[in-house]
Coordinates of C-alpha atoms in Angstrom, one line a residue:
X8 CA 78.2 91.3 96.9
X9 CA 76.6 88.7 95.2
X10 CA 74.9 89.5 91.9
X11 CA 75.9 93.3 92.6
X12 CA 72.3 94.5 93.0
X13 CA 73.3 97.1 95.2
X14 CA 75.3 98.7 92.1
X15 CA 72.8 101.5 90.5
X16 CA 72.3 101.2 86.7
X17 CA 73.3 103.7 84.5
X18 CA 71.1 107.0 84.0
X19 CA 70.8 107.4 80.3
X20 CA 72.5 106.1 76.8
X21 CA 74.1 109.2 77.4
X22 CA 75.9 108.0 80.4
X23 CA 76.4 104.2 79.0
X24 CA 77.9 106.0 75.8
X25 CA 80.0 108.5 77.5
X26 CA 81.7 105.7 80.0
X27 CA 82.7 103.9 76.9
X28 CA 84.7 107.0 76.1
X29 CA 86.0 107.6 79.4
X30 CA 87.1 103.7 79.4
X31 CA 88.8 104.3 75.9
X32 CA 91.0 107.1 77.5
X33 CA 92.5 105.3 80.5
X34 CA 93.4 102.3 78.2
X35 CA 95.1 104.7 76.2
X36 CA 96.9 105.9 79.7
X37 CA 97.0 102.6 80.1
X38 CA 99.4 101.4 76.9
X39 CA 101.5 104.6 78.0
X40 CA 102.4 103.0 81.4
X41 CA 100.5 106.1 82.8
X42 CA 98.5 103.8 85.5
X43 CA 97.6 106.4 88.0
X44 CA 96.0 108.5 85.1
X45 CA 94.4 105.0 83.5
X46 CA 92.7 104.7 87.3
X47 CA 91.3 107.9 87.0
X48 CA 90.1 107.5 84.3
X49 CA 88.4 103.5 84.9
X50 CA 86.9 105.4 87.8
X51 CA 84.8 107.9 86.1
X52 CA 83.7 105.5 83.4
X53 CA 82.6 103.3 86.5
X54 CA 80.6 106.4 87.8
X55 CA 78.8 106.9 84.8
X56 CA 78.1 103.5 84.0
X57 CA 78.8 101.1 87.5
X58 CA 77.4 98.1 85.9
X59 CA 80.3 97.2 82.9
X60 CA 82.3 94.3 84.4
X61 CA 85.2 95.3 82.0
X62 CA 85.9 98.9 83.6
X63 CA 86.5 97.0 87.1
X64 CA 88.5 94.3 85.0
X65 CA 90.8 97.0 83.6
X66 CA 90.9 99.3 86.6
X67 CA 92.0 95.8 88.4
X68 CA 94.7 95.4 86.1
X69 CA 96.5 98.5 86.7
X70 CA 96.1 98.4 90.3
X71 CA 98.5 95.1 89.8
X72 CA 101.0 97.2 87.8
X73 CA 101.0 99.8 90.7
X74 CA 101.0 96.8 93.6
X75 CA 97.7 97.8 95.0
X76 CA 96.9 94.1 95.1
X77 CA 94.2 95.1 98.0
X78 CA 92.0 97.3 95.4
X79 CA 93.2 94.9 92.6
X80 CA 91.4 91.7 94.7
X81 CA 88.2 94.4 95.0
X82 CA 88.0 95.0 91.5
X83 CA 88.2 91.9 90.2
X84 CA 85.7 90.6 92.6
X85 CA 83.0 93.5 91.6
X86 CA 83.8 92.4 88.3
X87 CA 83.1 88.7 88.6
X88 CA 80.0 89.7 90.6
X89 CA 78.4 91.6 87.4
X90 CA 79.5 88.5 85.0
X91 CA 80.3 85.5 86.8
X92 CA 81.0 84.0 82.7
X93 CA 83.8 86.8 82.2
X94 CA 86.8 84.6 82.4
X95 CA 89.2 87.8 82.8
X96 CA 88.1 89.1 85.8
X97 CA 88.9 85.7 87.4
X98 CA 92.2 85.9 86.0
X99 CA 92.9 89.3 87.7
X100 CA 91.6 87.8 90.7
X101 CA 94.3 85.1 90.6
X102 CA 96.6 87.3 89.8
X103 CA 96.1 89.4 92.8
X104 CA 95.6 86.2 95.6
X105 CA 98.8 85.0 94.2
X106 CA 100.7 88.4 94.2
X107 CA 99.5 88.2 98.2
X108 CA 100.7 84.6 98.7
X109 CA 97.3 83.3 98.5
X110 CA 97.9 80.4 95.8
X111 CA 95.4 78.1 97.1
X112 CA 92.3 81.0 96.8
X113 CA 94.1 81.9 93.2
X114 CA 93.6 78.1 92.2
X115 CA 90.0 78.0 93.0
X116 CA 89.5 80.6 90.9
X117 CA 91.4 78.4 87.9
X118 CA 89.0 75.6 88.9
X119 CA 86.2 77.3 88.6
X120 CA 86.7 78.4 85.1
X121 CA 87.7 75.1 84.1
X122 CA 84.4 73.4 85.3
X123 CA 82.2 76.4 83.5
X124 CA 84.2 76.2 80.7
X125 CA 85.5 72.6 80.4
X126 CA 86.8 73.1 76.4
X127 CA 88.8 76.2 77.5
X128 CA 92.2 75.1 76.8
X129 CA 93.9 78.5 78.2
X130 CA 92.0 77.9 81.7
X131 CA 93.2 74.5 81.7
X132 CA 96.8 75.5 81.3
X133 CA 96.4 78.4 83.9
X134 CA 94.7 75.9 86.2
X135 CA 97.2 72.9 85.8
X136 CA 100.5 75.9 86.0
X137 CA 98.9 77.1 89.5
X138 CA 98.7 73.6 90.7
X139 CA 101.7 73.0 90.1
X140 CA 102.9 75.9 92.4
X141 CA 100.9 75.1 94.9
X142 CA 102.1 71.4 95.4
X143 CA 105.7 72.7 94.7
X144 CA 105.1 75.2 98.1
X145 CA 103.4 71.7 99.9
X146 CA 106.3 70.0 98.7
X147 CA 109.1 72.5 100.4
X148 CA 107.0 72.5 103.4
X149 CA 107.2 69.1 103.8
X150 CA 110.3 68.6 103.4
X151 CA 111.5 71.8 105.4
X152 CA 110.9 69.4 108.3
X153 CA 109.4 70.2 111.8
X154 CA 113.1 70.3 113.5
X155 CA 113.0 74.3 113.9
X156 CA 113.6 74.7 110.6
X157 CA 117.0 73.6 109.4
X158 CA 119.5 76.2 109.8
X159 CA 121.2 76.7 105.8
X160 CA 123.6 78.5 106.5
X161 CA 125.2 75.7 109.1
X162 CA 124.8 73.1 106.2
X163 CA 127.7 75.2 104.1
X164 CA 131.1 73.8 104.4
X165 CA 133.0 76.7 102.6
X166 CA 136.2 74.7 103.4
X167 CA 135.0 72.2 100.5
X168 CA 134.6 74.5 98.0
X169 CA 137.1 76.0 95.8
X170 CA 137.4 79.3 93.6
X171 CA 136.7 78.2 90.0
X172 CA 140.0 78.4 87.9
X173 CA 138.6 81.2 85.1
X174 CA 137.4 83.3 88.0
X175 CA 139.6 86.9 87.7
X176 CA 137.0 88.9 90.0
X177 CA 137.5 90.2 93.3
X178 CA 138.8 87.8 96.3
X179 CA 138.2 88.5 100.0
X180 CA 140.9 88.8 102.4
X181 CA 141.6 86.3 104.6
X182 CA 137.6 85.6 105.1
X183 CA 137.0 89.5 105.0
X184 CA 135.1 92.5 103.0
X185 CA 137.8 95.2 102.1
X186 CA 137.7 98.1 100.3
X187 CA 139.5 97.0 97.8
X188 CA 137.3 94.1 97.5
X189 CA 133.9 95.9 97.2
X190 CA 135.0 98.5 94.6
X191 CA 136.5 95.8 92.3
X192 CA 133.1 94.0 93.1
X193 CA 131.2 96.7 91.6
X194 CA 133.3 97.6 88.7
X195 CA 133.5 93.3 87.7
X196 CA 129.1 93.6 88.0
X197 CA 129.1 96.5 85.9
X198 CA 131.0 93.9 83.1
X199 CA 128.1 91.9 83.9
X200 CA 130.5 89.2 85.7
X201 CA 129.4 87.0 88.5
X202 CA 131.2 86.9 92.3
X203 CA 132.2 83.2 92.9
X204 CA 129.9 81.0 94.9
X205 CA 132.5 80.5 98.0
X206 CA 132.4 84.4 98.3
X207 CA 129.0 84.8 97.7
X208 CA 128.3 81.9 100.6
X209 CA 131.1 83.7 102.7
X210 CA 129.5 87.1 102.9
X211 CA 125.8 85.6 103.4
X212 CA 126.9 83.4 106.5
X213 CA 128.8 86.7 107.6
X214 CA 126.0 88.9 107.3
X215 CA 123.5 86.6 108.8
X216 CA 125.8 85.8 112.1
X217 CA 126.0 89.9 112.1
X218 CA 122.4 90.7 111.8
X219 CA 121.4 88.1 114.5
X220 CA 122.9 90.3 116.8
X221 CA 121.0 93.0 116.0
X222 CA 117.6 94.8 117.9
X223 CA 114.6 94.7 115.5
X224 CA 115.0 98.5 116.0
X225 CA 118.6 100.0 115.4
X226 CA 119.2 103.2 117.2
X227 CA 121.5 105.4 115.1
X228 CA 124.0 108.0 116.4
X229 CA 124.9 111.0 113.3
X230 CA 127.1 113.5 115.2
X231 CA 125.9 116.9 114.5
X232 CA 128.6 118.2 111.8
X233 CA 128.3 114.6 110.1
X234 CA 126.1 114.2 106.8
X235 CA 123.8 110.8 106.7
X236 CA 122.0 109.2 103.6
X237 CA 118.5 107.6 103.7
X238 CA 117.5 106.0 100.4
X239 CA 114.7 104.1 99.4
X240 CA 113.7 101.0 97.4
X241 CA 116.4 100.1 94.8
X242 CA 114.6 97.2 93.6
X243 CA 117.6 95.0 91.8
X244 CA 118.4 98.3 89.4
X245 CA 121.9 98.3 90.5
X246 CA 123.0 100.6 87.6
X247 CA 120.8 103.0 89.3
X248 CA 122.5 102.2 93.1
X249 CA 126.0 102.4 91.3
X250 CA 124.3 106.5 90.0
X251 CA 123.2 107.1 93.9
X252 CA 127.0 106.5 94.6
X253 CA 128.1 108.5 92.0
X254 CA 126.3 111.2 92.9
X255 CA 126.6 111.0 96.9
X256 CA 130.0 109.0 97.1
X257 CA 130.9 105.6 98.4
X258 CA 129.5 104.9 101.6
X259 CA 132.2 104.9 104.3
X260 CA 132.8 106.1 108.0
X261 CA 132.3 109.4 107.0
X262 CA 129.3 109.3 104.6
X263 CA 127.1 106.5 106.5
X264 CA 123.6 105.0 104.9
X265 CA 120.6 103.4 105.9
X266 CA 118.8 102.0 102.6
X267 CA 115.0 101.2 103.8
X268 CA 114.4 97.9 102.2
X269 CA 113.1 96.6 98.6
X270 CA 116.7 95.8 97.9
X271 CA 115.6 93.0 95.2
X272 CA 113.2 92.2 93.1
X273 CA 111.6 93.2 90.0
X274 CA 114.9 94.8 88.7
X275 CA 117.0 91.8 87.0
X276 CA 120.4 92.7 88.6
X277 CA 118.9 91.9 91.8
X278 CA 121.6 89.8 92.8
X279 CA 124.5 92.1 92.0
X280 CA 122.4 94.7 93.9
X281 CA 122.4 92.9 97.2
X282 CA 125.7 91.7 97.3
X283 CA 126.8 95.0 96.9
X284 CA 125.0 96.3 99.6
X285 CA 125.8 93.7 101.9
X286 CA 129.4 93.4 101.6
X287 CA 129.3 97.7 102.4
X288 CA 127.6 96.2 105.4
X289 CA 130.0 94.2 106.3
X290 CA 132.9 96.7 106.0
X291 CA 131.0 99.4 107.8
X292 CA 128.5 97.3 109.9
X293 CA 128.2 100.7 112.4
X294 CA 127.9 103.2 109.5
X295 CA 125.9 101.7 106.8
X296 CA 122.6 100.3 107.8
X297 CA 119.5 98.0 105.9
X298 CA 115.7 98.2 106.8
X299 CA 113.5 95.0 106.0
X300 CA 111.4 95.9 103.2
X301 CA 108.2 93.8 102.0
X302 CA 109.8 92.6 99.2
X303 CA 112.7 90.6 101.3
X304 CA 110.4 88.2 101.7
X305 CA 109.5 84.5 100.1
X306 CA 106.1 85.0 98.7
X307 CA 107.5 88.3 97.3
X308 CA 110.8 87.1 95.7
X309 CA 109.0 83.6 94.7
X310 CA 106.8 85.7 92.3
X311 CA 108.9 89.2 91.2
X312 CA 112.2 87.6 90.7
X313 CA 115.0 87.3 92.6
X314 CA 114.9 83.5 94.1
X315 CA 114.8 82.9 90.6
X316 CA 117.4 84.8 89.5
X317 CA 119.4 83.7 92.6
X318 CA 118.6 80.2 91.4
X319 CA 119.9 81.0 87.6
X320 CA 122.8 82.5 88.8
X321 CA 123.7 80.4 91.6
X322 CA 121.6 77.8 92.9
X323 CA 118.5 77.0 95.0
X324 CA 120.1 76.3 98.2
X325 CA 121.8 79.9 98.0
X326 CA 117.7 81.2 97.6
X327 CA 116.7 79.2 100.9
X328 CA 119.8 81.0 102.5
X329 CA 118.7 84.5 101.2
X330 CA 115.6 84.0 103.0
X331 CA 117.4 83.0 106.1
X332 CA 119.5 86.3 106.2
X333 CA 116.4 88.7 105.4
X334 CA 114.6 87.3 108.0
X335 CA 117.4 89.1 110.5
X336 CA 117.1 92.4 108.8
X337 CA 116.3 94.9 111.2
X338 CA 112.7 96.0 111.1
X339 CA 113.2 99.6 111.9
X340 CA 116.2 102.7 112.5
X341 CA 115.9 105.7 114.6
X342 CA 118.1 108.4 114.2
X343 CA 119.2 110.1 116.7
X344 CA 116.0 109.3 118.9
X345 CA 114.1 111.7 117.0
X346 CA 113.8 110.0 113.3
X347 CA 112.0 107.0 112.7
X348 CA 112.5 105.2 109.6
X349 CA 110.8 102.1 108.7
X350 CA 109.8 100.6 105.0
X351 CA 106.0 100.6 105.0
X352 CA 104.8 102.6 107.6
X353 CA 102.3 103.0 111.1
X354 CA 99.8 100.7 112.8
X355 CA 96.4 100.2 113.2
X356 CA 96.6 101.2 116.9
X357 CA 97.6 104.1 118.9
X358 CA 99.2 102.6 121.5
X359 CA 102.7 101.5 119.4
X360 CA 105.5 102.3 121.1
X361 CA 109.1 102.2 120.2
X362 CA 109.8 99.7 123.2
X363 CA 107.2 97.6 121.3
X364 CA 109.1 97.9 117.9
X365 CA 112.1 96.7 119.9
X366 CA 110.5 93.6 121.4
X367 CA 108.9 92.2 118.1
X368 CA 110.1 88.6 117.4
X369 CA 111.4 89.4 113.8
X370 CA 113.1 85.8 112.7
X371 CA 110.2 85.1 110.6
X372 CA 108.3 85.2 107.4
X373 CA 105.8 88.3 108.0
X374 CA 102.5 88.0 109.6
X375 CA 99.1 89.0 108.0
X376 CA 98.6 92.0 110.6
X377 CA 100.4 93.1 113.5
X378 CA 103.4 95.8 114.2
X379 CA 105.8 93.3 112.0
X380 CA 103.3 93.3 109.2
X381 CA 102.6 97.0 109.5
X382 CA 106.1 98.4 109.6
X383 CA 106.9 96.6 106.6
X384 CA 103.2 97.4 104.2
X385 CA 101.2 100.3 105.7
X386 CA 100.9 103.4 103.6
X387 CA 99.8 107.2 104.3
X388 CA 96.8 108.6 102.8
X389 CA 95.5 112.4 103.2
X390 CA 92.4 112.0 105.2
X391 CA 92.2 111.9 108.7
X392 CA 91.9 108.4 110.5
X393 CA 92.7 104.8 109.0
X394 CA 91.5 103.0 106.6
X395 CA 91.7 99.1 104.6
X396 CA 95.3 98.8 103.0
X397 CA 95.2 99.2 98.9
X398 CA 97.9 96.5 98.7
X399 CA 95.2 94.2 100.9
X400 CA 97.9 93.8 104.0
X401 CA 98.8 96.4 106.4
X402 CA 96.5 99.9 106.6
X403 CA 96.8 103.3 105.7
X404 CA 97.2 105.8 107.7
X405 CA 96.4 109.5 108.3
X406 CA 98.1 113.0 109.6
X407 CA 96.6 112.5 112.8
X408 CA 97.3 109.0 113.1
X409 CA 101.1 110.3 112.7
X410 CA 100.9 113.0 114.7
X411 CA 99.4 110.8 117.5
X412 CA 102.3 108.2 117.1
X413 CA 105.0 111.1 117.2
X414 CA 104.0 112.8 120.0
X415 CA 103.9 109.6 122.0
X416 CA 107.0 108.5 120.9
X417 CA 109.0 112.1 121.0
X418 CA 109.7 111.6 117.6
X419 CA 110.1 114.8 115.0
X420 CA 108.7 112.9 111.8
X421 CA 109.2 109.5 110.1
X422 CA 110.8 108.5 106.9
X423 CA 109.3 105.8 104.6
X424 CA 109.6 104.3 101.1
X425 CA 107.6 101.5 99.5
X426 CA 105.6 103.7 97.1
X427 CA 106.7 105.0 93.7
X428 CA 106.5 108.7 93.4
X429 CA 107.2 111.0 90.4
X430 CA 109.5 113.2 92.0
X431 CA 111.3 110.2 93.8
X432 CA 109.7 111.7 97.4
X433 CA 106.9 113.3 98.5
X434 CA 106.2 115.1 101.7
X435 CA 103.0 114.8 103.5
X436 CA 101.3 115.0 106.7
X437 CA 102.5 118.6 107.8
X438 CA 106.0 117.3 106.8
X439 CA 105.8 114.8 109.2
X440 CA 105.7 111.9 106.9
X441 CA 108.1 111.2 104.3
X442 CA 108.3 109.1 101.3
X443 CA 111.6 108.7 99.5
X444 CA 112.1 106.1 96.5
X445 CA 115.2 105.2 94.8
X446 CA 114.7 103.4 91.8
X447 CA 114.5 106.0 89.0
X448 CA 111.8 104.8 85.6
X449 CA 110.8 101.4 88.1
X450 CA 110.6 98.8 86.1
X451 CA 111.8 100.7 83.0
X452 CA 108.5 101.9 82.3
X453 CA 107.4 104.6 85.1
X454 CA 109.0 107.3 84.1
X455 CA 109.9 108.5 88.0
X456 CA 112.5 110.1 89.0
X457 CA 114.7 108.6 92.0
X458 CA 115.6 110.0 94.9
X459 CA 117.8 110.2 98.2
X460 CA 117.6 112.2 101.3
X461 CA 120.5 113.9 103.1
X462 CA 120.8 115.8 106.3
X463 CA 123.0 116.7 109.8
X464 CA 122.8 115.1 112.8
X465 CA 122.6 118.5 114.3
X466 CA 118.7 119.6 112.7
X467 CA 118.1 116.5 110.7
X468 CA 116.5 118.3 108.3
X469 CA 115.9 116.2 105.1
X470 CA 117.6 117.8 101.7
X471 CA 116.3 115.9 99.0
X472 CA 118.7 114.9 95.3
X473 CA 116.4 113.6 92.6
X474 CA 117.9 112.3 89.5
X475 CA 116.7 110.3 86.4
X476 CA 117.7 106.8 85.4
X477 CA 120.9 105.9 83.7
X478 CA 121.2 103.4 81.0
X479 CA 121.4 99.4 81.6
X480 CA 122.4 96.4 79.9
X481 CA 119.4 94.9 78.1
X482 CA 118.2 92.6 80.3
X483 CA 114.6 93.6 81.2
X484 CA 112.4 94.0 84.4
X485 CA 110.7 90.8 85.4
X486 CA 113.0 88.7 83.6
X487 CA 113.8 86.6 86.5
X488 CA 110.1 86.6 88.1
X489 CA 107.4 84.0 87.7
X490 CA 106.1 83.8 84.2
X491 CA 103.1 82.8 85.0
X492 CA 102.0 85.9 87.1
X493 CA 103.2 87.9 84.1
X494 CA 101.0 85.9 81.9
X495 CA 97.9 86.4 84.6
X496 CA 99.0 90.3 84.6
X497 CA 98.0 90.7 80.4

């Protein structure tokens, strides 16, 4: 890559002149939040003209705003290989390493601006914030010592702790979730009120000691006159989650759920979010079910949000504990042994089976490759075969690939979320593959619908309720997550 000679010049003026245009449109797509459109468009101004550092910069930049942090890392790299001076493109690049967990790679990209540009004051900054994060992550290393990891939640002595005296929100019974308790938890969140810690510690140690119980993949039995709910990423927009209720009813015996990860983050009512979900859990641990998305995960809520939203709301401690309890989350659900439902999607070999789903050591932070890995970041695409994953971990995956994995597995057709999609689901793959997503406008500026899927254990055939996004307190997106990744994403 170096130098980019292998990147043909442009034809004509004509060409250099009409990429300039082209460029112009997508940023306009661009300011509109429209990033698919803005890619489009960054694309054919690189076509015309393959040599303008800027259209890889840009098209960089909304890959980040769409999580493709895989074609994001590309971009910014072509970029930097036209004009190793242009001090954007290395920003990107950060941005994207760092969005992946790769802090280290992100700060030598800081340090290299610094030393070509030793008076830039805004490198310096950059490069002295990324330290910083990096020997923060050395430091909680070290001192996570080498005994096996200590186990949080055995450190809590919920005998010590008292309800505070203001605190008029709901109390569990005797130690225990009821109904009573869960509804008066979500109208007290709605006020924007905050559970007390004890509870908050109660349900986590509860859910935890539950979830270690549990396979890595759940088998689910919907009797054939019973309705079941899959929904997708909710992404800490629990006005939206308290809308899906609305809409579909509480969950209960009789109107069981499985949401498929991407619980938190992002959304700023992350928290609220979770806690609702997990104390439904715990009152209906066999009819409402959780996936392990991507985004339960510690590089993931480090950078969109939620440890530091747990951390403003409650404390640090209660962050090292969340990660502790996501890393039980089952991996993956069958339904009725003939409905797979994972978060990400399938696997860069054909040989998967559900036997090896079941066997995958799960109590963990998520490798770099691998069946873990895949199940929680792979995406489809529409050709044939497989190819590198967009997002930079996982693959995609093609209609063969899924009708290979099916067939093996005597399996009708999967369910995934983990990508936004206008209508809130999309079917592809001869209907074989199946993307729902549940957070309607993500982020408050997509403009998606949301969406849930419903359907009998008798034909399990998916009906599908869209619906738009209600209105929120004004707290925005983000405000939790790491302001210096915001600053990077410009």
């Amino acid at each position: 890559m170096a130098g980019n000679l292998w990147i043909s010049a442009p034809k004509s003026q004509e060409d250099i002149d009409e990429a300039e245009n082209l460029k112009n449109e997508a940023n306009e797509y661009f300011k509109k939040q429209n990033y698919d459109r803005a890619i489009e468009f960054y694309s054919k101004a690189i076509e015309k003209n393959p040599r303008n550092a800027v259209y890889y910069a840009n098209r960089s930049i909304a890959n980040l705003r769409l999580e493709n942090f895989g074609y994001a890392l590309s971009d910014a790299s072509l970029a930097i290989g036209l004009d190793k001076s242009y001090t954007k493109a290395y920003y990107r690049r950060a941005a994207s390493y760092m969005s992946l967990g790769k802090y280290k790679l992100a700060l030598k990209d800081f340090e290299y601006v610094t030393k070509v540009r030793p008076n830039d004051q805004d490198a310096k900054m950059k490069y002295n914030e990324c330290n910083k994060i990096v020997k923060k992550i050395a430091f909680e290393k070290a001192i996570s010592v080498d005994k096996k990891e200590v186990n949080i939640a055995d450190t809590i002595n919920l005998d010590a702790m008292s309800i505070e005296d203001e605190y008029e929100g709901p109390s569990l019974v005797d130690g225990k979730v009821t109904l009573k308790f869960v509804t008066h938890l979500m109208d007290y969140y709605k006020e924007q009120k905050k559970l007390d810690k004890k509870y908050a510690y109660q349900i986590l140690i509860d859910v935890k000691a539950y979830l270690q119980k549990q396979p890595s993949l759940v088998d689910i039995k919907v009797p054939d006159d019973q309705k079941f709910t899959v929904c997708g990423d909710i992404h800490g927009q629990f006005y939206d989650l308290m809308n899906i209720f609305d809409l579909n009813g509480l969950p209960s015996e009789k109107n069981p759920y499985l949401f498929n990860g991407d619980f938190v983050d992002r959304g700023s009512f992350s928290v609220e979010c979770i806690f609702t979900l997990f104390s439904f859990k715990l009152l209906y641990p066999d009819h409402f079910f959780m996936s392990r998305g991507n985004h339960e995960t510690l590089d993931m809520n480090r950078m969109y949000g939620f440890r530091g939203e747990v951390t403003s709301k409650y404390t640090s401690k209660m962050a090292d504990l969340f990660t502790e309890v996501y890393n039980w989350l089952p991996l993956a659900h069958c339904i009725n042994n003939r409905v797979l439902v994972m978060h990400g999607g399938l696997f860069s070999s054909d040989d998967v089976t559900l036997d090896d789903i079941r066997a995958v050591d799960r109590n963990k932070q998520p490798p770099e490759d691998g069946i873990m890995c895949e199940l929680l970041w792979s995406d489809p695409q529409f050709m044939a075969g497989r190819a590198p994953s967009k997002r930079g971990v996982g693959c995609q995956f093609g209609p063969d690939v899924t009708a290979n994995f099916l067939q093996k597995n005597g399996l009708d057709y999967i369910i995934r979320s983990h990508e936004v999609k206008n209508e809130g689901y999309e079917i592809a793959h001869d209907g074989k593959c199946i993307t729902v997503f549940s957070a309607p406008n993500y982020c408050d500026t997509m403009g998606n619908l949301g969406a849930f899927i419903t359907m009998n254990g008798k034909d399990l055939k998916p009906n599908f309720r869209c619906y738009g996004a209600v209105t929120h307190p004004d707290v925005k997106p983000m405000a939790y997550a790491n302001s210096f990744l915001s600053m990077l994403c410009q």
